[in-house]
Amino acid sequence: MTADWNWRSREYTGRSDMYLQTEKQQRLWQETLSGLLESQGQGTLDILDVGTGPGFLALQFAQMGHQVTGLDLSPNMIEIATEKAAERQLNCTFLQGDAEALPFPDASFDVVANRHLLWTLPNPGRAIREWVRVLKPGGKLLIMDGDWTNRNLSQKQKMRIFMGHTLTFLTKGTIPWKGKGRGYDDMSHMLPFSGVEPGKVIALMEAAGIEELKEYDVQHLLAADAESFPLAYRLSFIDSHRRFIVAGYKHS
Ligand SMILES: C[S@@+](CC[C@H](N)C(=O)[O-])C[C@H]1O[C@@H](n2cnc3c(N)ncnc32)[C@H](O)[C@@H]1O
């Protein structure tokens, strides 16, 4: 896994940056994240971004003035996130580690967050128990993910994806999601959760001791992406995979 994510780190970063390329996307993310943290009070929060990648969430939380730690399996991702924090003069700590066995004592963080991580993990239930372990009582767990498989798509959506992939192939010579012969498919046999559904995530969070669970709408974020993504990417990706944010609290 580490080698795979190291290998795709730069290409992934380019794609990840597309979600924050316009002022509107940046503003909507800031508003969404502020709303999600509102319940935790006004002060500086200790936040862990697990599977931080190029620091998508970590850098935004740091920009909001919080004390942020970003953890990732891939040293290349950690290097990129560290570079980005330095460029923006943001004070974040980035370190290598495993989301399923965190190198932190119990009750270390006010908030544990992650985006697009759960589907990559061989043991999602174990990971969620770890995230709850390092949360302080009253702390908040935020999970953002999506059903990245194509299993529930209509013929029309499948046709759009095909057109998007064809356009990318014709203009860039690469097949999206496959890179240069390696791809996410290589890992899928190890990943029970490659199509993450909010109901299954909520069940695992509940089993790990998270309460007051709520699913949040992300349509406003997707709509802003649709306005800014290049055509090929929009055709093959936007609105074809159900995405969600679920959050809840560790009981006090
Ligand atoms: C799809 S990327 C998401 C990155 C980032 N959170 C974002 O929103 O763009 C998944 C990330 O999870 C990391 N990852 C995969 N397995 C992990 C594990 N067991 N522990 C920590 N990080 C892991 C990968 O290296 C990669 O950076």
XYZ file of N, CA and C and ligand atoms in Angstrom:
783
model
N 0.832 -1.221 0.000
C 0.000 0.000 0.000
C 0.866 1.271 0.000
N 1.891 1.271 0.858
C 2.728 2.469 0.972
C 3.357 2.786 -0.380
N 3.879 1.741 -1.037
C 4.542 1.956 -2.333
C 3.540 2.489 -3.357
N 2.322 1.960 -3.340
C 1.310 2.424 -4.299
C 1.007 3.898 -4.111
N 0.802 4.301 -2.855
C 0.466 5.710 -2.616
C 1.664 6.619 -2.854
N 2.869 6.132 -2.555
C 4.061 6.917 -2.894
C 4.105 7.161 -4.392
N 3.854 6.091 -5.135
C 3.950 6.142 -6.593
C 2.960 7.142 -7.183
N 1.735 7.200 -6.635
C 0.734 8.077 -7.232
C 0.613 9.432 -6.523
N 1.565 9.740 -5.619
C 1.383 10.930 -4.779
C 1.304 12.239 -5.582
N 2.206 12.427 -6.566
C 2.213 13.710 -7.306
C 0.969 13.830 -8.186
N 0.645 12.737 -8.884
C -0.537 12.751 -9.762
C -1.795 12.972 -8.911
N -1.868 12.307 -7.757
C -3.034 12.468 -6.879
C -3.135 13.919 -6.400
N -1.997 14.518 -6.082
C -2.004 15.905 -5.586
C -2.585 16.847 -6.632
N -2.221 16.636 -7.884
C -2.762 17.469 -8.971
C -4.275 17.386 -8.998
N -4.794 16.166 -8.814
C -6.244 15.987 -8.851
C -6.897 16.599 -7.615
N -6.259 16.386 -6.471
C -6.789 16.899 -5.210
C -6.864 18.438 -5.235
N -5.856 19.069 -5.851
C -5.827 20.538 -5.924
C -7.021 21.093 -6.703
N -7.567 20.263 -7.623
C -8.710 20.742 -8.422
C -9.938 21.036 -7.565
N -9.999 20.424 -6.378
C -11.165 20.629 -5.509
C -11.098 21.949 -4.741
N -9.942 22.618 -4.847
C -9.812 23.904 -4.134
C -9.237 24.973 -5.056
N -9.505 24.842 -6.374
C -8.830 25.768 -7.283
C -9.537 27.118 -7.425
N -10.838 27.173 -7.152
C -11.514 28.462 -7.303
C -11.825 29.061 -5.924
N -12.037 30.373 -5.931
C -12.387 31.051 -4.670
C -13.676 30.482 -4.101
N -14.607 30.142 -5.011
C -15.894 29.623 -4.547
C -15.711 28.274 -3.844
N -14.908 27.378 -4.442
C -14.655 26.081 -3.798
C -14.010 26.289 -2.421
N -13.024 27.203 -2.372
C -12.318 27.444 -1.098
C -13.285 27.979 -0.051
N -14.149 28.920 -0.467
C -15.093 29.506 0.492
C -16.084 28.466 0.995
N -16.600 27.640 0.070
C -17.586 26.637 0.481
C -16.971 25.604 1.426
N -15.717 25.223 1.155
C -15.063 24.280 2.068
C -14.860 24.902 3.450
N -14.412 26.181 3.459
C -14.195 26.853 4.748
C -15.505 26.921 5.533
N -16.589 27.272 4.841
C -17.891 27.369 5.521
C -18.335 25.995 6.032
N -18.127 24.978 5.187
C -18.549 23.623 5.577
C -17.757 23.147 6.800
N -16.445 23.334 6.754
C -15.617 22.859 7.872
C -15.904 23.672 9.144
N -16.094 24.985 8.997
C -16.429 25.811 10.174
C -17.719 25.322 10.798
N -18.712 25.033 9.948
C -19.999 24.532 10.446
C -19.828 23.219 11.205
N -18.988 22.341 10.674
C -18.795 21.031 11.305
C -18.070 21.154 12.650
N -17.262 22.212 12.803
C -16.495 22.372 14.056
C -17.221 23.242 15.087
N -18.292 23.888 14.656
C -18.988 24.861 15.506
C -19.318 24.310 16.890
N -19.747 23.041 16.922
C -20.173 22.430 18.191
C -19.024 22.283 19.176
N -17.767 22.412 18.703
C -16.621 22.155 19.589
C -16.095 23.432 20.254
N -16.851 24.544 20.099
C -16.477 25.783 20.784
C -15.642 26.701 19.910
N -15.279 27.850 20.474
C -14.635 28.915 19.700
C -13.109 28.826 19.681
N -12.516 28.130 20.644
C -11.050 28.180 20.792
C -10.297 27.337 19.779
N -8.982 27.282 19.964
C -8.129 26.464 19.095
C -8.334 24.989 19.427
N -8.557 24.187 18.393
C -8.803 22.754 18.605
C -7.578 21.945 18.185
N -7.355 20.840 18.878
C -6.333 19.859 18.468
C -6.992 18.914 17.475
N -6.571 18.972 16.216
C -7.247 18.193 15.167
C -6.267 17.218 14.515
N -6.725 15.988 14.340
C -5.939 14.989 13.603
C -6.624 14.726 12.264
N -5.862 14.875 11.172
C -6.356 14.503 9.840
C -5.666 13.189 9.467
N -6.425 12.105 9.502
C -5.846 10.778 9.229
C -5.890 10.513 7.726
N -4.794 9.983 7.177
C -4.727 9.766 5.720
C -4.762 11.113 5.027
N -3.931 12.019 5.505
C -4.007 13.424 5.079
C -3.646 13.623 3.610
N -2.874 12.684 3.020
C -2.449 12.857 1.628
C -1.677 14.154 1.483
N -2.014 14.967 0.470
C -1.323 16.248 0.320
C -1.832 17.316 1.286
N -2.558 16.912 2.321
C -2.977 17.841 3.368
C -4.277 18.556 3.081
N -5.143 17.944 2.309
C -6.371 18.634 1.876
C -7.143 19.225 3.058
N -7.449 18.425 4.045
C -8.183 18.930 5.219
C -7.242 19.626 6.192
N -6.075 19.030 6.413
C -5.154 19.550 7.445
C -4.822 21.018 7.200
N -4.514 21.354 5.944
C -4.104 22.728 5.647
C -5.267 23.703 5.845
N -6.462 23.236 5.521
C -7.629 24.119 5.717
C -7.893 24.338 7.204
N -7.784 23.281 8.005
C -7.988 23.445 9.453
C -6.908 24.378 10.035
N -5.673 24.235 9.535
C -4.584 25.088 10.043
C -4.850 26.544 9.674
N -5.361 26.740 8.465
C -5.699 28.092 8.007
C -6.759 28.724 8.914
N -7.605 27.875 9.498
C -8.655 28.373 10.397
C -8.102 28.624 11.808
N -6.803 28.376 11.994
C -6.161 28.699 13.269
C -6.085 27.536 14.256
N -6.387 26.311 13.803
C -6.342 25.175 14.722
C -4.948 24.535 14.744
N -4.736 23.737 15.775
C -3.477 23.003 15.963
C -3.643 21.657 15.243
N -2.944 21.470 14.120
C -3.283 20.319 13.278
C -2.130 19.327 13.134
N -2.483 18.057 13.234
C -1.547 16.979 12.937
C -2.110 16.209 11.737
N -1.275 15.990 10.730
C -1.697 15.191 9.577
C -0.855 13.926 9.538
N -1.521 12.785 9.404
C -0.801 11.501 9.400
C -1.091 10.771 8.093
N -0.074 10.149 7.522
C -0.283 9.374 6.294
C 0.728 8.238 6.233
N 0.301 7.154 5.580
C 1.167 5.989 5.391
C 2.333 6.310 4.462
N 2.103 7.201 3.518
C 3.070 7.429 2.440
C 4.024 8.582 2.757
N 5.341 8.306 2.829
C 6.303 9.390 3.065
C 6.241 10.453 1.977
N 5.960 10.055 0.718
C 5.887 11.058 -0.356
C 4.729 12.030 -0.121
N 3.596 11.496 0.341
C 2.452 12.368 0.640
C 2.832 13.329 1.776
N 3.510 12.809 2.783
C 3.912 13.652 3.923
C 4.842 14.767 3.447
N 5.734 14.430 2.525
C 6.661 15.435 1.991
C 5.887 16.543 1.275
N 4.900 16.129 0.464
C 4.110 17.114 -0.296
C 3.311 18.001 0.665
N 2.654 17.376 1.653
C 1.853 18.156 2.611
C 2.752 19.138 3.378
N 3.953 18.685 3.741
C 4.882 19.548 4.472
C 5.312 20.730 3.605
N 5.585 20.453 2.324
C 5.951 21.543 1.386
C 4.828 22.569 1.284
N 3.596 22.062 1.165
C 2.450 22.970 1.006
C 2.279 23.836 2.255
N 2.452 23.235 3.426
C 2.307 24.005 4.679
C 3.382 25.092 4.747
N 4.611 24.743 4.333
C 5.708 25.728 4.376
C 5.425 26.872 3.406
N 4.969 26.523 2.192
C 4.643 27.559 1.182
C 3.631 28.555 1.731
N 2.672 28.030 2.493
C 1.578 28.883 3.008
C 1.853 29.407 4.403
N 3.056 29.093 4.910
C 3.457 29.514 6.260
C 2.433 29.076 7.308
N 1.990 27.825 7.163
C 1.029 27.277 8.124
C 1.758 26.333 9.068
N 1.323 26.358 10.319
C 1.991 25.554 11.323
C 1.242 24.233 11.530
N 1.660 23.191 10.788
C 1.038 21.860 10.897
C 2.135 20.848 11.195
N 1.809 19.795 11.885
C 2.763 18.701 12.068
C 2.329 17.553 11.162
N 3.220 17.086 10.296
C 2.893 15.944 9.438
C 3.803 14.781 9.784
N 3.233 13.603 9.918
C 4.060 12.438 10.211
C 3.538 11.180 9.550
N 4.485 10.253 9.342
C 4.110 8.979 8.729
C 3.541 8.067 9.801
N 2.480 7.331 9.447
C 1.903 6.393 10.404
C 0.739 5.667 9.777
N 0.241 4.684 10.516
C -0.844 3.830 10.018
C -2.157 4.221 10.689
N -3.162 4.494 9.869
C -4.479 4.893 10.373
C -5.123 3.808 11.237
N -4.660 2.559 11.084
C -5.249 1.460 11.858
C -4.490 1.201 13.144
N -3.385 1.891 13.366
C -2.587 1.727 14.604
C -1.886 3.050 14.871
N -2.612 3.989 15.432
C -2.114 5.366 15.535
C -1.041 5.513 16.617
N -0.030 6.334 16.348
C 1.056 6.524 17.320
C 0.743 7.633 18.334
N -0.475 7.640 18.875
C -0.865 8.684 19.833
C -1.514 8.034 21.049
N -1.341 8.646 22.237
C -2.027 8.120 23.426
C -3.539 8.307 23.326
N -4.278 7.618 24.166
C -5.737 7.785 24.233
C -6.065 9.263 24.466
N -7.227 9.682 24.023
C -7.779 11.016 24.317
C -6.813 12.161 23.999
N -6.231 12.147 22.790
C -5.258 13.193 22.417
C -5.883 14.356 21.641
N -7.019 14.134 20.969
C -7.518 15.144 20.022
C -8.969 15.550 20.296
N -9.271 16.820 19.974
C -10.664 17.305 20.055
C -11.468 16.831 18.855
N -10.776 16.710 17.717
C -11.453 16.311 16.477
C -10.535 15.353 15.712
N -11.109 14.273 15.211
C -10.385 13.405 14.267
C -11.184 13.437 12.969
N -10.490 13.785 11.882
C -11.175 13.932 10.590
C -10.459 13.109 9.535
N -11.174 12.734 8.518
C -10.509 12.143 7.358
C -11.387 12.262 6.136
N -10.727 12.339 5.005
C -11.444 12.486 3.729
C -10.892 11.473 2.735
N -11.781 10.680 2.187
C -11.439 9.709 1.138
C -10.364 8.723 1.597
N -10.393 8.381 2.864
C -9.429 7.412 3.403
C -10.044 6.038 3.599
N -11.272 6.013 4.102
C -11.862 4.755 4.574
C -11.854 3.668 3.496
N -12.133 4.075 2.258
C -12.213 3.073 1.183
C -10.860 2.426 0.908
N -9.770 3.067 1.355
C -8.429 2.535 1.068
C -7.953 1.535 2.120
N -8.738 1.336 3.186
C -8.219 0.575 4.332
C -8.651 -0.891 4.326
N -7.728 -1.802 4.621
C -8.087 -3.236 4.706
C -8.990 -3.544 5.900
N -8.883 -2.759 7.003
C -9.680 -3.029 8.205
C -10.377 -1.756 8.702
N -11.428 -1.323 7.992
C -12.064 -0.047 8.356
C -12.599 -0.012 9.788
N -13.128 -1.148 10.265
C -13.664 -1.177 11.635
C -12.572 -0.937 12.669
N -11.428 -1.592 12.458
C -10.307 -1.404 13.388
C -9.839 0.055 13.358
N -9.799 0.625 12.148
C -9.353 2.014 12.006
C -10.273 2.953 12.789
N -11.582 2.768 12.628
C -12.522 3.673 13.300
C -12.378 3.540 14.829
N -12.158 2.331 15.325
C -11.964 2.163 16.784
C -10.716 2.924 17.242
N -9.672 2.915 16.413
C -8.453 3.657 16.734
C -8.727 5.158 16.793
N -9.503 5.650 15.825
C -9.795 7.089 15.780
C -10.591 7.500 17.017
N -11.490 6.627 17.436
C -12.287 6.933 18.637
C -11.379 6.887 19.872
N -10.459 5.957 19.909
C -9.535 5.845 21.052
C -8.768 7.151 21.277
N -8.290 7.781 20.182
C -7.457 8.979 20.355
C -8.288 10.257 20.514
N -9.614 10.134 20.385
C -10.485 11.302 20.609
C -10.659 11.545 22.103
N -10.697 12.816 22.484
C -11.035 13.154 23.877
C -12.527 12.909 24.088
N -12.975 12.641 25.314
C -14.422 12.553 25.562
C -15.098 13.852 25.111
N -16.208 13.726 24.398
C -16.878 14.914 23.845
C -16.322 15.313 22.492
N -15.240 14.651 22.075
C -14.600 14.976 20.788
C -15.453 14.530 19.606
N -15.122 15.078 18.438
C -15.952 14.829 17.253
C -15.170 14.044 16.195
N -15.839 13.053 15.624
C -15.253 12.278 14.516
C -15.955 12.668 13.215
N -15.171 13.083 12.224
C -15.713 13.484 10.911
C -15.182 12.548 9.842
N -16.069 11.916 9.106
C -15.630 11.017 8.035
C -16.262 11.461 6.715
N -15.416 11.672 5.719
C -15.891 12.102 4.391
C -15.451 11.049 3.381
N -16.411 10.517 2.650
C -16.023 9.489 1.675
C -17.082 9.371 0.592
N -17.034 8.302 -0.179
C -17.994 8.139 -1.261
C -18.009 6.712 -1.753
N -19.025 6.421 -2.549
C -19.076 5.113 -3.189
C -18.353 5.258 -4.523
N -17.099 4.838 -4.550
C -16.255 5.067 -5.733
C -16.413 3.967 -6.773
N -17.225 2.961 -6.496
C -17.444 1.920 -7.502
C -18.498 2.413 -8.491
N -18.636 1.719 -9.584
C -19.632 2.115 -10.578
C -20.865 1.220 -10.520
N -21.022 0.484 -9.400
C -22.047 -0.569 -9.394
C -23.488 -0.058 -9.419
N -23.749 1.159 -8.884
C -25.137 1.636 -8.841
C -25.452 2.666 -9.924
N -24.634 2.707 -10.938
C -24.814 3.763 -11.939
C -25.816 3.380 -13.025
N -26.487 4.416 -13.554
C -27.414 4.190 -14.672
C -26.599 4.062 -15.965
N -27.265 3.604 -17.026
C -26.586 3.501 -18.331
C -26.089 4.873 -18.771
N -26.916 5.908 -18.495
C -26.544 7.264 -18.909
C -25.246 7.708 -18.198
N -25.171 7.417 -16.890
C -23.970 7.802 -16.142
C -22.747 7.030 -16.641
N -22.965 5.738 -16.928
C -21.841 4.932 -17.439
C -21.352 5.478 -18.780
N -22.301 5.930 -19.595
C -21.939 6.496 -20.900
C -21.121 7.784 -20.707
N -21.528 8.601 -19.740
C -20.773 9.835 -19.457
C -19.340 9.521 -19.046
N -19.223 8.518 -18.165
C -17.880 8.140 -17.711
C -17.035 7.677 -18.899
N -17.642 6.873 -19.756
C -16.921 6.371 -20.930
C -16.455 7.549 -21.802
N -17.366 8.532 -22.001
C -17.008 9.689 -22.827
C -15.876 10.495 -22.176
N -15.963 10.655 -20.873
C -14.918 11.395 -20.149
C -13.574 10.697 -20.261
N -13.575 9.367 -20.081
C -12.324 8.602 -20.172
C -11.754 8.664 -21.587
N -12.658 8.601 -22.568
C -12.196 8.655 -23.961
C -11.560 10.013 -24.246
N -12.211 11.068 -23.761
C -11.683 12.426 -23.975
C -10.312 12.576 -23.309
N -10.186 12.054 -22.108
C -8.895 12.127 -21.419
C -7.838 11.350 -22.201
N -8.224 10.177 -22.684
C -7.274 9.358 -23.443
C -6.823 10.094 -24.707
N -7.791 10.738 -25.390
C -7.459 11.416 -26.642
C -6.619 12.667 -26.405
N -6.881 13.379 -25.301
C -6.168 14.637 -25.077
C -4.873 14.450 -24.285
N -4.838 13.445 -23.400
C -3.645 13.302 -22.549
C -2.892 11.990 -22.773
N -3.549 11.042 -23.409
C -2.894 9.751 -23.644
C -2.858 8.856 -22.423
N -3.590 9.225 -21.383
C -3.625 8.370 -20.180
C -5.052 7.893 -19.936
N -5.167 6.761 -19.268
C -6.483 6.247 -18.911
C -6.722 6.619 -17.442
N -7.750 7.432 -17.167
C -7.984 7.875 -15.791
C -8.113 6.693 -14.847
N -7.589 6.836 -13.645
C -7.628 5.834 -12.569
C -6.714 4.655 -12.818
N -6.120 4.576 -13.999
C -5.237 3.440 -14.272
C -3.781 3.866 -14.265
N -3.526 5.197 -14.414
C -2.155 5.673 -14.465
C -1.378 4.935 -15.547
N -0.126 4.639 -15.278
C 0.696 3.979 -16.295
C 0.734 2.473 -16.040
N -0.407 1.862 -16.081
C -0.436 0.403 -15.944
C -0.707 -0.070 -14.524
N -0.622 0.824 -13.545
C -0.966 0.449 -12.181
C -2.221 1.208 -11.816
N -2.958 0.770 -10.855
C -4.159 1.521 -10.538
C -4.833 1.038 -9.285
N -5.923 1.686 -8.958
C -6.656 1.358 -7.746
C -7.195 -0.077 -7.803
N -7.456 -0.552 -9.045
C -7.981 -1.918 -9.181
C -7.017 -2.942 -8.591
N -5.716 -2.661 -8.679
C -4.726 -3.605 -8.152
C -4.918 -3.850 -6.663
N -5.463 -2.859 -5.971
C -5.579 -2.956 -4.520
C -6.945 -3.486 -4.083
N -7.908 -3.493 -4.994
C -9.291 -3.647 -4.550
C -9.564 -4.970 -3.824
N -8.811 -6.039 -4.165
C -9.058 -7.314 -3.496
C -8.728 -7.256 -2.004
N -7.955 -6.224 -1.605
C -7.580 -6.108 -0.188
C -8.509 -5.156 0.570
N -9.471 -4.562 -0.147
C -10.236 -3.467 0.443
C -11.722 -3.798 0.538
N -12.191 -4.138 1.724
C -13.587 -4.520 1.867
C -14.550 -3.380 1.571
N -14.038 -2.152 1.618
C -14.905 -0.990 1.626
C -14.776 -0.146 0.365
N -14.379 -0.698 -0.776
C -14.068 0.189 -1.897
C -15.297 0.992 -2.330
N -16.501 0.455 -2.064
C -17.698 1.266 -2.272
C -18.263 1.646 -0.920
N -17.855 2.783 -0.402
C -18.244 3.145 0.961
C -19.655 3.722 0.962
N -20.519 3.178 1.794
C -21.885 3.703 1.924
C -22.051 4.297 3.317
N -22.750 5.443 3.402
C -22.856 6.107 4.704
C -23.463 5.210 5.784
N -24.453 4.368 5.406
C -25.098 3.507 6.406
C -24.106 2.561 7.072
N -23.200 2.002 6.258
C -22.202 1.069 6.798
C -21.196 1.801 7.690
N -20.862 3.015 7.293
C -19.915 3.803 8.088
C -20.549 4.166 9.433
N -21.809 4.581 9.381
C -22.516 4.947 10.614
C -22.583 3.741 11.557
N -22.832 2.555 11.015
C -22.899 1.347 11.858
C -21.553 1.093 12.539
N -20.468 1.265 11.808
C -19.139 1.049 12.409
C -18.822 2.125 13.455
N -19.242 3.349 13.178
C -18.987 4.437 14.138
C -19.768 4.184 15.432
N -21.016 3.761 15.266
C -21.848 3.461 16.446
C -21.233 2.338 17.267
N -20.782 1.302 16.573
C -20.178 0.151 17.263
C -18.918 0.566 18.008
N -18.250 1.616 17.516
C -17.010 2.076 18.161
C -17.289 3.091 19.271
N -18.575 3.423 19.515
C -18.905 4.313 20.637
C -19.195 5.748 20.242
N -19.438 5.999 18.959
C -19.785 7.365 18.521
C -21.306 7.544 18.595
N -21.707 8.705 19.112
C -23.137 8.970 19.321
C -23.580 10.202 18.529
N -24.888 10.426 18.518
C -25.488 11.601 17.839
C -25.005 11.712 16.393
N -25.042 10.606 15.700
C -24.512 10.579 14.334
C -25.412 11.322 13.363
N -24.777 12.027 12.437
C -25.543 12.800 11.473
C -24.844 12.744 10.108
N -25.643 12.641 9.057
C -25.069 12.721 7.708
C -25.296 14.130 7.164
N -24.274 14.715 6.563
C -24.363 16.084 6.038
C -24.379 16.064 4.507
N -25.098 17.030 3.970
C -25.217 17.162 2.526
C -23.928 17.760 1.939
N -23.483 17.233 0.816
C -22.288 17.797 0.177
C -22.577 18.298 -1.239
N -23.869 18.402 -1.583
C -24.216 18.787 -2.958
C -23.642 20.152 -3.345
N -23.593 21.084 -2.385
C -23.077 22.420 -2.705
C -21.594 22.347 -3.112
N -20.850 21.423 -2.495
C -19.435 21.265 -2.847
C -19.304 20.642 -4.243
N -20.140 19.640 -4.501
C -20.091 18.982 -5.811
C -20.470 19.955 -6.925
N -21.469 20.814 -6.639
C -21.916 21.776 -7.658
C -20.789 22.754 -7.990
N -20.063 23.176 -6.966
C -18.949 24.112 -7.209
C -17.842 23.416 -7.991
N -17.620 22.129 -7.716
C -16.619 21.371 -8.486
C -17.038 21.298 -9.952
N -18.336 21.050 -10.166
C -18.840 20.893 -11.548
C -18.561 22.136 -12.374
N -18.600 23.306 -11.715
C -18.355 24.552 -12.447
C -16.882 24.716 -12.820
N -15.993 24.085 -12.049
C -14.575 24.405 -12.241
C -13.744 23.281 -12.864
N -14.243 22.057 -12.848
C -13.443 20.952 -13.390
C -13.368 21.028 -14.918
N -12.257 20.563 -15.496
C -12.211 20.439 -16.956
C -13.250 19.433 -17.440
N -13.661 19.590 -18.701
C -14.783 18.799 -19.221
C -14.580 17.284 -19.061
N -13.402 16.793 -19.415
C -13.184 15.336 -19.378
C -13.383 14.807 -17.955
N -12.863 15.545 -16.989
C -12.946 15.094 -15.601
C -14.384 15.184 -15.097
N -15.061 16.259 -15.520
C -16.444 16.457 -15.092
C -17.335 15.323 -15.625
N -17.107 14.998 -16.884
C -17.922 13.937 -17.504
C -17.734 12.599 -16.795
N -16.479 12.281 -16.486
C -16.208 10.937 -15.986
C -16.361 10.820 -14.481
N -16.490 11.930 -13.796
C -16.430 11.827 -12.344
C -17.600 12.475 -11.608
N -17.882 13.710 -11.965
C -18.811 14.481 -11.149
C -20.178 13.800 -11.070
N -20.788 13.785 -9.959
C -22.115 13.288 -9.629
C -22.331 11.800 -9.926
N -21.274 11.109 -10.338
C -21.457 9.698 -10.639
C -21.219 8.820 -9.418
N -20.662 9.379 -8.376
C -20.408 8.608 -7.166
C -21.026 9.332 -5.976
N -21.873 8.631 -5.217
C -22.502 9.279 -4.065
C -21.433 9.600 -3.013
N -21.379 10.868 -2.607
C -20.399 11.253 -1.582
C -21.107 11.783 -0.355
N -20.430 11.723 0.781
C -21.102 12.081 2.024
C -20.093 12.495 3.106
N -20.631 13.205 4.090
C -19.888 13.471 5.325
C -20.749 12.926 6.452
N -20.170 12.103 7.324
C -20.897 11.692 8.527
C -20.070 12.101 9.740
N -20.767 12.500 10.800
C -20.063 12.977 11.997
C -20.837 12.606 13.243
N -20.114 12.497 14.336
C -20.748 12.211 15.627
C -19.727 12.442 16.744
N -20.172 12.196 17.974
C -19.352 12.549 19.144
C -18.994 11.309 19.967
N -17.803 11.366 20.554
C -17.439 10.335 21.536
C -18.103 10.724 22.838
N -18.800 9.794 23.465
C -19.539 10.164 24.671
C -18.595 10.649 25.777
N -19.075 11.594 26.574
C -18.227 12.227 27.601
C -18.012 11.285 28.787
C -7.523 8.999 -1.596
S -6.189 9.639 -0.661
C -6.983 10.909 0.337
C -6.004 11.985 0.740
C -6.615 13.196 1.438
N -7.273 12.855 2.670
C -7.552 13.964 0.538
O -8.663 14.269 0.973
O -7.172 14.299 -0.589
C -5.936 8.372 0.549
C -4.729 8.660 1.427
O -4.739 7.727 2.497
C -3.412 7.295 2.720
N -3.477 5.984 3.357
C -3.832 4.801 2.814
N -3.791 3.833 3.743
C -3.406 4.418 4.898
C -3.166 3.938 6.212
N -3.316 2.639 6.541
N -2.777 4.822 7.150
C -2.614 6.138 6.843
N -2.805 6.641 5.618
C -3.199 5.793 4.661
C -2.776 7.278 1.336
O -1.375 7.316 1.389
C -3.396 8.521 0.716
O -2.610 9.649 0.982
